[in-house]
Coordinates of C-alpha atoms and ligand atoms in Angstrom, one line a residue:
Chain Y
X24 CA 66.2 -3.8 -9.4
X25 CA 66.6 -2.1 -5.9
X26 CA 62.6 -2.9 -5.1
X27 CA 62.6 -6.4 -5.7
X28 CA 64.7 -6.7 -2.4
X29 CA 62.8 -4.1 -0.2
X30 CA 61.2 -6.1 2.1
X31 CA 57.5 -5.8 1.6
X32 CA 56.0 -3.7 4.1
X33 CA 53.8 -5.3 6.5
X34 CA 50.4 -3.5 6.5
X35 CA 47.8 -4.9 9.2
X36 CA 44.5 -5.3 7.6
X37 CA 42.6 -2.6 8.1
X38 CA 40.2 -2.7 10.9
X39 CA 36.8 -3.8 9.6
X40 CA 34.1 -2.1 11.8
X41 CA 31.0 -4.3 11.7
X42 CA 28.5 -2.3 9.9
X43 CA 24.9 -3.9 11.1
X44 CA 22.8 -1.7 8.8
X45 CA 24.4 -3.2 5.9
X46 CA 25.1 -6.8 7.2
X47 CA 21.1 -6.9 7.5
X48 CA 20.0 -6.0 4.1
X49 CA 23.2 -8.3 2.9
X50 CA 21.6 -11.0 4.5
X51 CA 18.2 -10.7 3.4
X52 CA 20.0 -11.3 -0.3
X53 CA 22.9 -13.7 0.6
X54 CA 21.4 -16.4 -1.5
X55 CA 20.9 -14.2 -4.7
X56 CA 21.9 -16.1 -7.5
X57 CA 21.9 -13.4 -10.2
X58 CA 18.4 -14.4 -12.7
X59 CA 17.5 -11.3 -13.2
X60 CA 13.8 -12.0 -12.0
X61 CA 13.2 -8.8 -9.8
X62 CA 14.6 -6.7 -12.5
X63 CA 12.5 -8.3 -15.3
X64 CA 9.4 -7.9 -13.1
X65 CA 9.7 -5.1 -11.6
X66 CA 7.6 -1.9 -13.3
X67 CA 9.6 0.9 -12.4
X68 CA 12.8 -0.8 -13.4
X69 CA 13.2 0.9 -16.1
X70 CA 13.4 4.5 -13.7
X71 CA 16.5 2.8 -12.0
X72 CA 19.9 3.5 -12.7
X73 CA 20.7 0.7 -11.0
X74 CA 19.0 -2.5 -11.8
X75 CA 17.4 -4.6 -8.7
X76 CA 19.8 -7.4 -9.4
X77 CA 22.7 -5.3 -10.2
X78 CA 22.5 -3.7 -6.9
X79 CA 22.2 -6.9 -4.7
X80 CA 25.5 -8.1 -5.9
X81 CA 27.2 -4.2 -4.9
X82 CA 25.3 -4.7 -1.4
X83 CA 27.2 -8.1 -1.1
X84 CA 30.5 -6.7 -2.5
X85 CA 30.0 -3.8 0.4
X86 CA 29.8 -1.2 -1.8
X87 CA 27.5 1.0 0.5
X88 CA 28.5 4.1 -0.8
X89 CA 27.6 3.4 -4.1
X90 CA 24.3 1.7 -3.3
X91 CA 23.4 4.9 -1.3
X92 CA 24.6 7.3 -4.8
X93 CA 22.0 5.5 -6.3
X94 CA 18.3 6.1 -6.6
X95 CA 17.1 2.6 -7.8
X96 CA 15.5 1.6 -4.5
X97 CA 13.3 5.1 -3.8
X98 CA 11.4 4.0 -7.1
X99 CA 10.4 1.0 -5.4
X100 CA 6.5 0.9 -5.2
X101 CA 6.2 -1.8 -2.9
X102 CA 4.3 -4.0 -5.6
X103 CA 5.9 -7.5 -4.3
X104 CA 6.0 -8.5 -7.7
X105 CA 10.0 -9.5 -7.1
X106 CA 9.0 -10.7 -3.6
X107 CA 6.8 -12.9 -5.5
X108 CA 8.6 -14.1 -7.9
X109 CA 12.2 -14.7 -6.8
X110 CA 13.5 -18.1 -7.1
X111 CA 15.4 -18.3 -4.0
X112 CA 12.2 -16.4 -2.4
X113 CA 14.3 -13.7 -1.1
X114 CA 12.2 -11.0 0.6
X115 CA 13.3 -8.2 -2.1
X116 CA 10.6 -5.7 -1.2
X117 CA 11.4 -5.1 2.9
X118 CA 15.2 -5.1 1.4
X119 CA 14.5 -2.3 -0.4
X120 CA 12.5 -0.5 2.3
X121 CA 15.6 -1.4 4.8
X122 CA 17.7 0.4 2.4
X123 CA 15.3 3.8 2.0
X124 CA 16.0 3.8 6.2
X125 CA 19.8 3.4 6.1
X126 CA 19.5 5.8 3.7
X127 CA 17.8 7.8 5.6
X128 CA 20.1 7.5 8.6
X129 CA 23.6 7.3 6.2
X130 CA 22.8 8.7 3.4
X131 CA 23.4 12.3 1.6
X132 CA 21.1 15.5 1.6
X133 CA 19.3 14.3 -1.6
X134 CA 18.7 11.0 0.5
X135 CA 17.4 12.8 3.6
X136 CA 15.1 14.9 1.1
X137 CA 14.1 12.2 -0.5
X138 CA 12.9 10.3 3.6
X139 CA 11.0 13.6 4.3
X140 CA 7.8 12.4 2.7
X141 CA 8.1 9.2 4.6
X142 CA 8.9 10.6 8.1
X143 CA 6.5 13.6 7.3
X144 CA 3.8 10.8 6.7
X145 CA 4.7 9.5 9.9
X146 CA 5.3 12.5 12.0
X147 CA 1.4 13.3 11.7
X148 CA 0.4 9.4 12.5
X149 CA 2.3 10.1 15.5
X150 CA 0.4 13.4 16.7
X151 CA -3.1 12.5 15.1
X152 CA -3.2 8.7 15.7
X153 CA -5.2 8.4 11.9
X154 CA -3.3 10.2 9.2
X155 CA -5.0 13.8 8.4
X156 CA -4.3 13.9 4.7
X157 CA -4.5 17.6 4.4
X158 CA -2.0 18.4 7.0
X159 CA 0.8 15.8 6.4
X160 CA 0.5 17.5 2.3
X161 CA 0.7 21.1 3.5
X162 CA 3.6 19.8 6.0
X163 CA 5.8 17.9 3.2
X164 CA 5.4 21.2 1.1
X165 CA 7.2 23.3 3.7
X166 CA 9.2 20.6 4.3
X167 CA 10.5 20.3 0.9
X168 CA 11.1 23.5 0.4
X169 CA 9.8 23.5 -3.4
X170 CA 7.7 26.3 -4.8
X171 CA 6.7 24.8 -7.7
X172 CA 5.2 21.2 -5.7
X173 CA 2.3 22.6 -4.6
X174 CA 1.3 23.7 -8.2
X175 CA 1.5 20.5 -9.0
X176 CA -1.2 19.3 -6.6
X177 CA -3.2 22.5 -7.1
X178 CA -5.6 20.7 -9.6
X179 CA -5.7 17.7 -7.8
X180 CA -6.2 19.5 -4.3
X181 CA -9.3 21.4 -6.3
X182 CA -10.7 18.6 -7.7
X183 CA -11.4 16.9 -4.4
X184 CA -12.4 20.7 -2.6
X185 CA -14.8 20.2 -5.0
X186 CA -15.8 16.6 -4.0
X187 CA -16.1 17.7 -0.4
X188 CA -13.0 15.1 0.0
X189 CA -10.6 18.0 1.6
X190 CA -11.4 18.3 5.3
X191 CA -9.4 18.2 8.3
X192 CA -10.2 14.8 9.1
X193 CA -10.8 12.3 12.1
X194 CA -9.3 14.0 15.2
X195 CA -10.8 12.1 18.1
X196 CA -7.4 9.8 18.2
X197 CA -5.4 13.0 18.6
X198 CA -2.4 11.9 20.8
X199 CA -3.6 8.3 21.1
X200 CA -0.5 6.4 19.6
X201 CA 2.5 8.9 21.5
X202 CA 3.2 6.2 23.9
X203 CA 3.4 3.8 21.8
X204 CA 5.8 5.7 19.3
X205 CA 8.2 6.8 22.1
X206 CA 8.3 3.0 23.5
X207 CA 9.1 1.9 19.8
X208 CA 11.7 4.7 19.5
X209 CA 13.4 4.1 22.7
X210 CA 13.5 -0.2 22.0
X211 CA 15.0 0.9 18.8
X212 CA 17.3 3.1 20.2
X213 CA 18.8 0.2 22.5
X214 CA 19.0 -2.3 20.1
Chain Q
X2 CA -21.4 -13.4 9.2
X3 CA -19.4 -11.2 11.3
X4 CA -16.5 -9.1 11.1
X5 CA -14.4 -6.6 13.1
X6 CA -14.1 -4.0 10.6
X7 CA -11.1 -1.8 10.2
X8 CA -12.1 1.3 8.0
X9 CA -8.5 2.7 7.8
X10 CA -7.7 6.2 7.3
X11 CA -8.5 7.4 3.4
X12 CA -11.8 5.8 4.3
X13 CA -13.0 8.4 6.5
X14 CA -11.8 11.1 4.4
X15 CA -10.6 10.8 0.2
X16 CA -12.6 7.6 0.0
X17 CA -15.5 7.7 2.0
X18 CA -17.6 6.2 -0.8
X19 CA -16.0 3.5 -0.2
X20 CA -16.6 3.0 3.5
X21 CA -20.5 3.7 2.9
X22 CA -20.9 1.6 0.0
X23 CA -19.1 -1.2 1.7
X24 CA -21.0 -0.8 4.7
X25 CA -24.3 -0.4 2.8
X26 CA -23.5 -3.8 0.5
X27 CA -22.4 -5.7 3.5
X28 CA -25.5 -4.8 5.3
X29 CA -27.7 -5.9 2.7
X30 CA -26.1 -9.3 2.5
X31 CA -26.3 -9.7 5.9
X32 CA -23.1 -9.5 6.8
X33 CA -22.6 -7.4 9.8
X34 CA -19.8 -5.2 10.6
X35 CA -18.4 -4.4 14.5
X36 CA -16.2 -1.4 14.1
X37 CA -12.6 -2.2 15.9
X38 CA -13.1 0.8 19.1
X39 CA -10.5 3.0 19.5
X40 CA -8.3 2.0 16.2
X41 CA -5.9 3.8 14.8
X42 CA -3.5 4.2 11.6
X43 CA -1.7 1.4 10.5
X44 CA 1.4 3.3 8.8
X45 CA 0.5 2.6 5.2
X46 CA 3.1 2.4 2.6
X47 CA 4.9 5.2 4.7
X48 CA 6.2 3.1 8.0
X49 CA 8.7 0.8 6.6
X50 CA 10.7 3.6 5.2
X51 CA 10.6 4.6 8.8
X52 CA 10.9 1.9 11.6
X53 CA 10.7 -1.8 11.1
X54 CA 9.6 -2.2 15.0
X55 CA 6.5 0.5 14.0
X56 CA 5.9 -1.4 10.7
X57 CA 4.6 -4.4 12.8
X58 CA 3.9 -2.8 16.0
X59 CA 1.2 0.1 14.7
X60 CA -0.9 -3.4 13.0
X61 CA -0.2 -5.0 15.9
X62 CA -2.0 -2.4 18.2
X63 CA -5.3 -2.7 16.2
X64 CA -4.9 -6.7 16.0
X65 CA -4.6 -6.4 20.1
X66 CA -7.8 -4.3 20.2
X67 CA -9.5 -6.9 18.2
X68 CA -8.9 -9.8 19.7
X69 CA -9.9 -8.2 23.1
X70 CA -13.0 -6.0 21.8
X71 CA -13.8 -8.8 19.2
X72 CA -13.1 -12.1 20.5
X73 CA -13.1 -14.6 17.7
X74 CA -13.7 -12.3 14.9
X75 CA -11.7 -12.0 11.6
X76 CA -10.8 -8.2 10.5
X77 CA -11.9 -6.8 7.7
X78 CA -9.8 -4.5 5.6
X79 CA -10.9 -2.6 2.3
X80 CA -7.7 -0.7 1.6
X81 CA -5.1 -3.0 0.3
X82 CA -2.2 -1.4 1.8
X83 CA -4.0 -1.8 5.2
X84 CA -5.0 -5.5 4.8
X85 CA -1.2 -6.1 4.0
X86 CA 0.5 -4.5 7.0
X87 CA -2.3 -6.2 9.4
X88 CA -1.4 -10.0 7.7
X89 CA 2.1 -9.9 8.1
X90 CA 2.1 -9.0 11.7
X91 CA 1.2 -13.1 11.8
X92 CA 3.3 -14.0 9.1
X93 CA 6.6 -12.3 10.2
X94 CA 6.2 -13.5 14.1
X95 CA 5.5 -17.1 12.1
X96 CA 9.3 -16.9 11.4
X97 CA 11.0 -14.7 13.5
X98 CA 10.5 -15.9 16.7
X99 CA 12.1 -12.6 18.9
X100 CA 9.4 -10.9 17.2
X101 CA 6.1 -11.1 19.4
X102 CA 8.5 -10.8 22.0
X103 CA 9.4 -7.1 21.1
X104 CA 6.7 -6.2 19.8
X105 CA 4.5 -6.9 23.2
X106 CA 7.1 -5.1 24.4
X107 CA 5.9 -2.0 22.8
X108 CA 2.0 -2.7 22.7
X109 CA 2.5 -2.5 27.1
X110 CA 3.2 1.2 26.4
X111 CA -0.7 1.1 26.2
X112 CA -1.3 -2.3 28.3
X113 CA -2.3 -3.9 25.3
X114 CA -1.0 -7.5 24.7
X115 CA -1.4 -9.5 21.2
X116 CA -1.7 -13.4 21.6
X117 CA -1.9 -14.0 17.2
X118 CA -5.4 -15.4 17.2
X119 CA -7.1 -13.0 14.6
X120 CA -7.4 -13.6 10.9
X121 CA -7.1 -10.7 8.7
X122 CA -9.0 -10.9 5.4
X123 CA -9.3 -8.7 2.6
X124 CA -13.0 -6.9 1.7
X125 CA -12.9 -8.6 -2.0
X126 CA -11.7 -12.0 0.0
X127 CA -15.0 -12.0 2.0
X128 CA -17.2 -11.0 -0.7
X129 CA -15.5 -13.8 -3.1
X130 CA -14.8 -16.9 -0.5
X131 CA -17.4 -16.6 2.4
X132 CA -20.1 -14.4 1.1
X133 CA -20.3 -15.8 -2.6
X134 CA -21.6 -14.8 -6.4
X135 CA -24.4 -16.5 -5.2
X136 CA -25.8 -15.0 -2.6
X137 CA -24.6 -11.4 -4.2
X138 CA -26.8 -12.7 -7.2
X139 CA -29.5 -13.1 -5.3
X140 CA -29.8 -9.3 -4.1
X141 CA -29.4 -8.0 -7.7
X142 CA -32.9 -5.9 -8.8
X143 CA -30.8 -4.2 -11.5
X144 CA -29.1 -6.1 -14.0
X145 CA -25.5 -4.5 -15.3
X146 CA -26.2 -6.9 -18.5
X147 CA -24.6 -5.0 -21.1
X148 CA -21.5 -3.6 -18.9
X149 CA -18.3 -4.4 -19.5
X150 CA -16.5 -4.1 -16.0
X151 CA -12.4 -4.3 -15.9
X152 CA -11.8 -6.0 -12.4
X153 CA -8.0 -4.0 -11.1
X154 CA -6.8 -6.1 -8.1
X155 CA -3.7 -4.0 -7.7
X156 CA -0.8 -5.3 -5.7
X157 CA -1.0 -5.7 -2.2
X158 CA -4.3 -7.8 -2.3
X159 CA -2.8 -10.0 -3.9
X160 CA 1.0 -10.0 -3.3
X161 CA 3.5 -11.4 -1.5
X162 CA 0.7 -13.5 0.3
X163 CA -1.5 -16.0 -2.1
X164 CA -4.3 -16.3 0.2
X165 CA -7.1 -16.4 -1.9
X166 CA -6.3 -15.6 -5.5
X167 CA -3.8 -16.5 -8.1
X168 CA -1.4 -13.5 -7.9
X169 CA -0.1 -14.1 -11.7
X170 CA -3.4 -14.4 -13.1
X171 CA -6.2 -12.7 -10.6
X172 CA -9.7 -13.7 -10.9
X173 CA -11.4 -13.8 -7.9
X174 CA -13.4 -11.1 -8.5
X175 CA -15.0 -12.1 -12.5
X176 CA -17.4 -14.5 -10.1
X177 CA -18.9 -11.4 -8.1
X178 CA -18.8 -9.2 -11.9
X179 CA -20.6 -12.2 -13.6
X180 CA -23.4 -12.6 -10.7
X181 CA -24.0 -9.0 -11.5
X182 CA -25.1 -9.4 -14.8
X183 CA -21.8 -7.5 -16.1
X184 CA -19.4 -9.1 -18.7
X185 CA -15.8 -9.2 -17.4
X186 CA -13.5 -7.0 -19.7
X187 CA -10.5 -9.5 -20.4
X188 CA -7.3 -7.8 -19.6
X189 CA -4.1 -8.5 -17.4
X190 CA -3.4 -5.4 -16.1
X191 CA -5.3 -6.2 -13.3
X192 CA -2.2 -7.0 -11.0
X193 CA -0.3 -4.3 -12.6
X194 CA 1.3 -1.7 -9.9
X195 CA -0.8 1.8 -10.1
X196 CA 2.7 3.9 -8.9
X197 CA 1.3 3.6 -5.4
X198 CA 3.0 6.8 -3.2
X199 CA 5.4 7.5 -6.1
X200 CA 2.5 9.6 -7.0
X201 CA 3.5 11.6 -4.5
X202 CA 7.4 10.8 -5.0
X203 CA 8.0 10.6 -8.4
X204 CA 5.0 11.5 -10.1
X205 CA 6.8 10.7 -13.8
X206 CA 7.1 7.2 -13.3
X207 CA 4.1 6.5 -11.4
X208 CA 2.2 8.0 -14.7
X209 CA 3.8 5.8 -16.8
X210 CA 2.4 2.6 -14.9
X211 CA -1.7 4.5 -14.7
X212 CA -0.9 5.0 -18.8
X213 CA -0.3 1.7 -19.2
X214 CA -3.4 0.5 -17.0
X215 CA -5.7 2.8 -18.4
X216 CA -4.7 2.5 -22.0
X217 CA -5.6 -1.2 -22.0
X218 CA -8.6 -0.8 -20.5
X219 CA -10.0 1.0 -23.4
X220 CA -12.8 -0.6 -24.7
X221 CA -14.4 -1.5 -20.8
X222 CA -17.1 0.9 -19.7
X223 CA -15.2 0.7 -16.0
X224 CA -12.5 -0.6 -14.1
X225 CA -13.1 -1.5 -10.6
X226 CA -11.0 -1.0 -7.8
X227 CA -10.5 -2.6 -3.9
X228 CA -8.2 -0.1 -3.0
X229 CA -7.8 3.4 -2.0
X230 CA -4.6 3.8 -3.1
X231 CA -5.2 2.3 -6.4
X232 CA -8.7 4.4 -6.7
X233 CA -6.9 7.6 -6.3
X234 CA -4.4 7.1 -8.8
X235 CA -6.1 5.5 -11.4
X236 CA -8.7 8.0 -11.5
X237 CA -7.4 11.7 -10.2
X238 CA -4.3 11.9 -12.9
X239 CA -6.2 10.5 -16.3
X240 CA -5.3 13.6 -17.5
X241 CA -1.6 13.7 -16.6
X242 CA -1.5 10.5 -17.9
X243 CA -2.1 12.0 -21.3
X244 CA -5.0 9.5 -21.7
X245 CA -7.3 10.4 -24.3
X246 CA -10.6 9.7 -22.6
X247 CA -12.0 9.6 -19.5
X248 CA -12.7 6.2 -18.2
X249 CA -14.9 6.2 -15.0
X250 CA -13.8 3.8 -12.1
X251 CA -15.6 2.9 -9.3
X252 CA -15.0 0.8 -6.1
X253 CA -16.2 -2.8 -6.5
X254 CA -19.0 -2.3 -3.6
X255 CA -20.1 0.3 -5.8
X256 CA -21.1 -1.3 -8.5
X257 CA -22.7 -4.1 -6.1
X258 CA -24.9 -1.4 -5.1
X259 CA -26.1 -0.4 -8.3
X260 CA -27.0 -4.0 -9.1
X261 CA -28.9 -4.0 -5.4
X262 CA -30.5 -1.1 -6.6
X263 CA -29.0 1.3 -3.4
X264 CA -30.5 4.7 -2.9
X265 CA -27.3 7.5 -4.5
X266 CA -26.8 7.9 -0.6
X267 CA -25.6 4.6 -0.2
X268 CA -23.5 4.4 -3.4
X269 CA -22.0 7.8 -3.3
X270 CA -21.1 8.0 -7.1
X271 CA -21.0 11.7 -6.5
X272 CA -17.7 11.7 -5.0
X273 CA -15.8 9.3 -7.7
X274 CA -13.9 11.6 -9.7
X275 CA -13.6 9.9 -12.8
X276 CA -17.6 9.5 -14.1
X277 CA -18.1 9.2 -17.5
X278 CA -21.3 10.3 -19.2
X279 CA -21.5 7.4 -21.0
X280 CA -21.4 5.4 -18.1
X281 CA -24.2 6.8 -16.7
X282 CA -26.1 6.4 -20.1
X283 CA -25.2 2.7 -19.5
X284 CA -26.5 3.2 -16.0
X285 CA -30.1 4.7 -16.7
X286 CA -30.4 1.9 -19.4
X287 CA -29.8 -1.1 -17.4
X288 CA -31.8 0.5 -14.8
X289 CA -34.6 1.3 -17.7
X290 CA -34.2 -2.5 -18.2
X291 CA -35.0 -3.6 -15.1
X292 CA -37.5 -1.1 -14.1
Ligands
SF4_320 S1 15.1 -12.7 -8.5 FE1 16.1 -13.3 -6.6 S2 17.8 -14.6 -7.2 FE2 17.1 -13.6 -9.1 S3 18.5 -11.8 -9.3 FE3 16.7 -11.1 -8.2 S4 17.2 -11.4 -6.0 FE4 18.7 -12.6 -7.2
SF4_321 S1 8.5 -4.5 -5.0 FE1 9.7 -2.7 -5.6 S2 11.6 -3.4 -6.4 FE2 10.1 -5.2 -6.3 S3 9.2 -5.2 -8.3 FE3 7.9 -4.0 -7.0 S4 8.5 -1.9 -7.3 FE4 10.2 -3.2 -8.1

């Protein structure tokens, strides 16, 4: 019965850093009230390990780590259909892009892998001012590092040779949107 | 009627049919078309991933050019995904109001400045609301009586924003399909998600959705797209999609052309890669029918 009179040792709370990232995707779902709409309309749901709705109510316990383990909001297609439809009109769809960027920044290789095709995308917007299709492919191949991806396009990248559809594209806006990149970079940097 | 046009990217390279044949339709409805000088990529499905700042300030850029190379024009955007990031440049600043703040900000990188004052409207949202079945039905010289045309709205059209169409139950486009002489193919896959860049991503799951399109659609002759995005995926992995048989789709200022009786110049069918034979049986015969 010795521990029933050990005082109880006083531990301070542990210092609480304020994680923004995560404080603004919890507030975009604050007023989630568990339906079960987004995951009942949304057509990849069934892809996800974690369902939509499931993984609002981790977000507002905290549990970041385990949101980022997960892969449920990469399969997000950006159909609005949740947006839509949510009865509290919570905007679901720019949650789940905010999370593919803290992902991006916080998460784990298979997370920065999986941002490659997204900042790859944009890496040529930024040097070409219009995409260039061809390039930004040939880019995320390398990029990837995955023998067999390119295989996979093969018949796809021959059926449009054929079409005349694979050219280099528009170059005349080479350069055009650098300043406008690096301004957006360095206000984001600040903020 | 005019419009500043914003082509987007695919449209000057995977979906230049769609560019001409929009250009061509318009043209012949008198509509006319002032190119936005100087515009460049909006970001796509690709920026918010990214940057949230780039998600509205790329739009924003091209919205500037407008309002100062266009004054009092509304923008017209075929690609879906491009309509979508241009309208919510308006809608976000409605409600956040540090947001045309910062992203001024960044447009006088460039010098450019964006005061809010131009409406962005979808290609389909012109052709349905200001041009009209009407006046499309008066251009037709060959009848599609006898077609049955599948109108696919995808998402973005049509979602988050209800600006013109129901986005449960789409129909703005059975009006234009109907002035054509075509029968509308009753289905409602026609706000059903095509996968979008999960192609690219996670091409399993993305087939699974262009199965489920294309499966229902059997029976139609063709399903008819206002989207890029939606065009590619619906009709480059048919066979991925383990779908039996082909089905042909075509942009829906494509098959206004064939009713107007455009020159194959002005259509470009030869670059859709999804053409069936029969379709162009059906073709020759309305054409036949009309000749
Ligand atoms: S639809 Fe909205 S309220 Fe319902 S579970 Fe999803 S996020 Fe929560
Ligand atoms: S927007 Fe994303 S999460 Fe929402 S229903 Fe569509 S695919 Fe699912």
């Amino acid at each position: 019965m010795k521990n029933m009179h050990t005082p109880i040792a006083f531990t301070p709370a542990p210092l609480v850093f304020q994680d923004e990232a995560l404080a603004e995707i919890q507030s975009m779902v604050r007023a989630c009230m568990q339906c079960g709409t987004c995951t009942a309309s949304c057509p990849n749901s069934f892809a996800m390990d974690l369902a939509p709705r499931q993984m609002w109510r981790m977000l507002l316990f905290g549990l970041k780590q385990e949101v980022l383990e997960s892969r449920t909001f990469w399969l997000c297609s950006s159909c609005y259909s949740c947006t839509l439809r949510c009865p509290r009109g919570l905007p679901l769809t720019a949650a789940m892009a905010a999370l593919k960027r803290l992902a991006a920044a916080e998460g784990d290789a298979v997370n920065r892998k999986k941002a490659l095709f997204y900042q790859e995308f944009m890496q040529n917007v930024e040097q070409n001012g219009r995409i260039q299709e061809m390039g930004f492919m040939c880019h995320y191949f390398l990029a990837m590092h995955d023998p067999l991806l390119p295989l996979e396009y093969g018949p796809l990248g021959l059926k449009l040779l054929a079409k005349g559809k694979l050219h280099l594209g528009d170059s005349t806006q080479r350069g055009r949107l650098g300043p406008l990149f690096a301004k957006v970079r360095s206000m984001e940097e600040a903020s | 009627m005019k419009y500043a046009y914003y082509p987007g990217c695919s449209l000057g390279t995977s979906a230049e049919e769609y560019d001409v044949s929009t250009r061509e339709v318009l043209k012949r409805l008198g509509v006319e078309l002032s190119e936005i000088p100087d515009w460049t990529c909006c970001g796509a499905s690709a920026v918010e991933p990214v940057s949230r700042l780039l998600t509205l300030a790329l739009p924003a850029r091209n919205l500037a050019l407008t309002e100062r190379e266009c004054p009092g024009l509304d923008m017209l955007v075929p690609c879906s995904a491009c309509y979508l990031n241009h309208l919510r440049v308006g809608r976000e600043c409605a409600t956040d109001r540090a947001l045309p703040g910062r992203i001024n900000e960044a447009l006088g990188a460039e010098g450019l400045s964006y005061a809010g004052k131009v409406r962005v409207r979808h290609l389909l949202d012109v052709l349905a609301s200001d041009v009209g079945p009407k006046a499309v039905a008066a251009q037709v010289s060959h009848s599609l009586e006898g077609l049955s045309v599948a109108p696919y709205y995808g998402c973005q059209a049509l979602r988050p924003f209800a600006l013109f169409d129901d986005p449960e139950h789409p129909r703005s486009m059975e009006p234009l399909i109907s002035a054509l002489g075509a029968t509308v193919f009753g289905w409602d896959m026609g706000g059903r998600c095509c996968g979008a860049s999960l192609m690219a991503t996670r091409r399993d799951v993305a087939l699974v959705s262009v199965a489920a399109i294309l499966d229902a659609a059997a029976g139609a002759d063709v399903i008819v797209t206002v989207c890029p995005m939606c065009q590619m995926n619906l009709e480059a992995y048919q066979s991925q999609a383990h779908h039996a048989d082909t089905i042909s789709v075509l942009y829906l200022p494509q098959l206004l052309g064939l009713a107007f009786g455009l020159s194959d110049e002005q259509t470009l069918l030869d670059k859709n890669l999804a053409m069936t034979d029969a379709l162009k049986g059906k073709l020759r015969a309305c054409e036949a029918a009309s000749a």
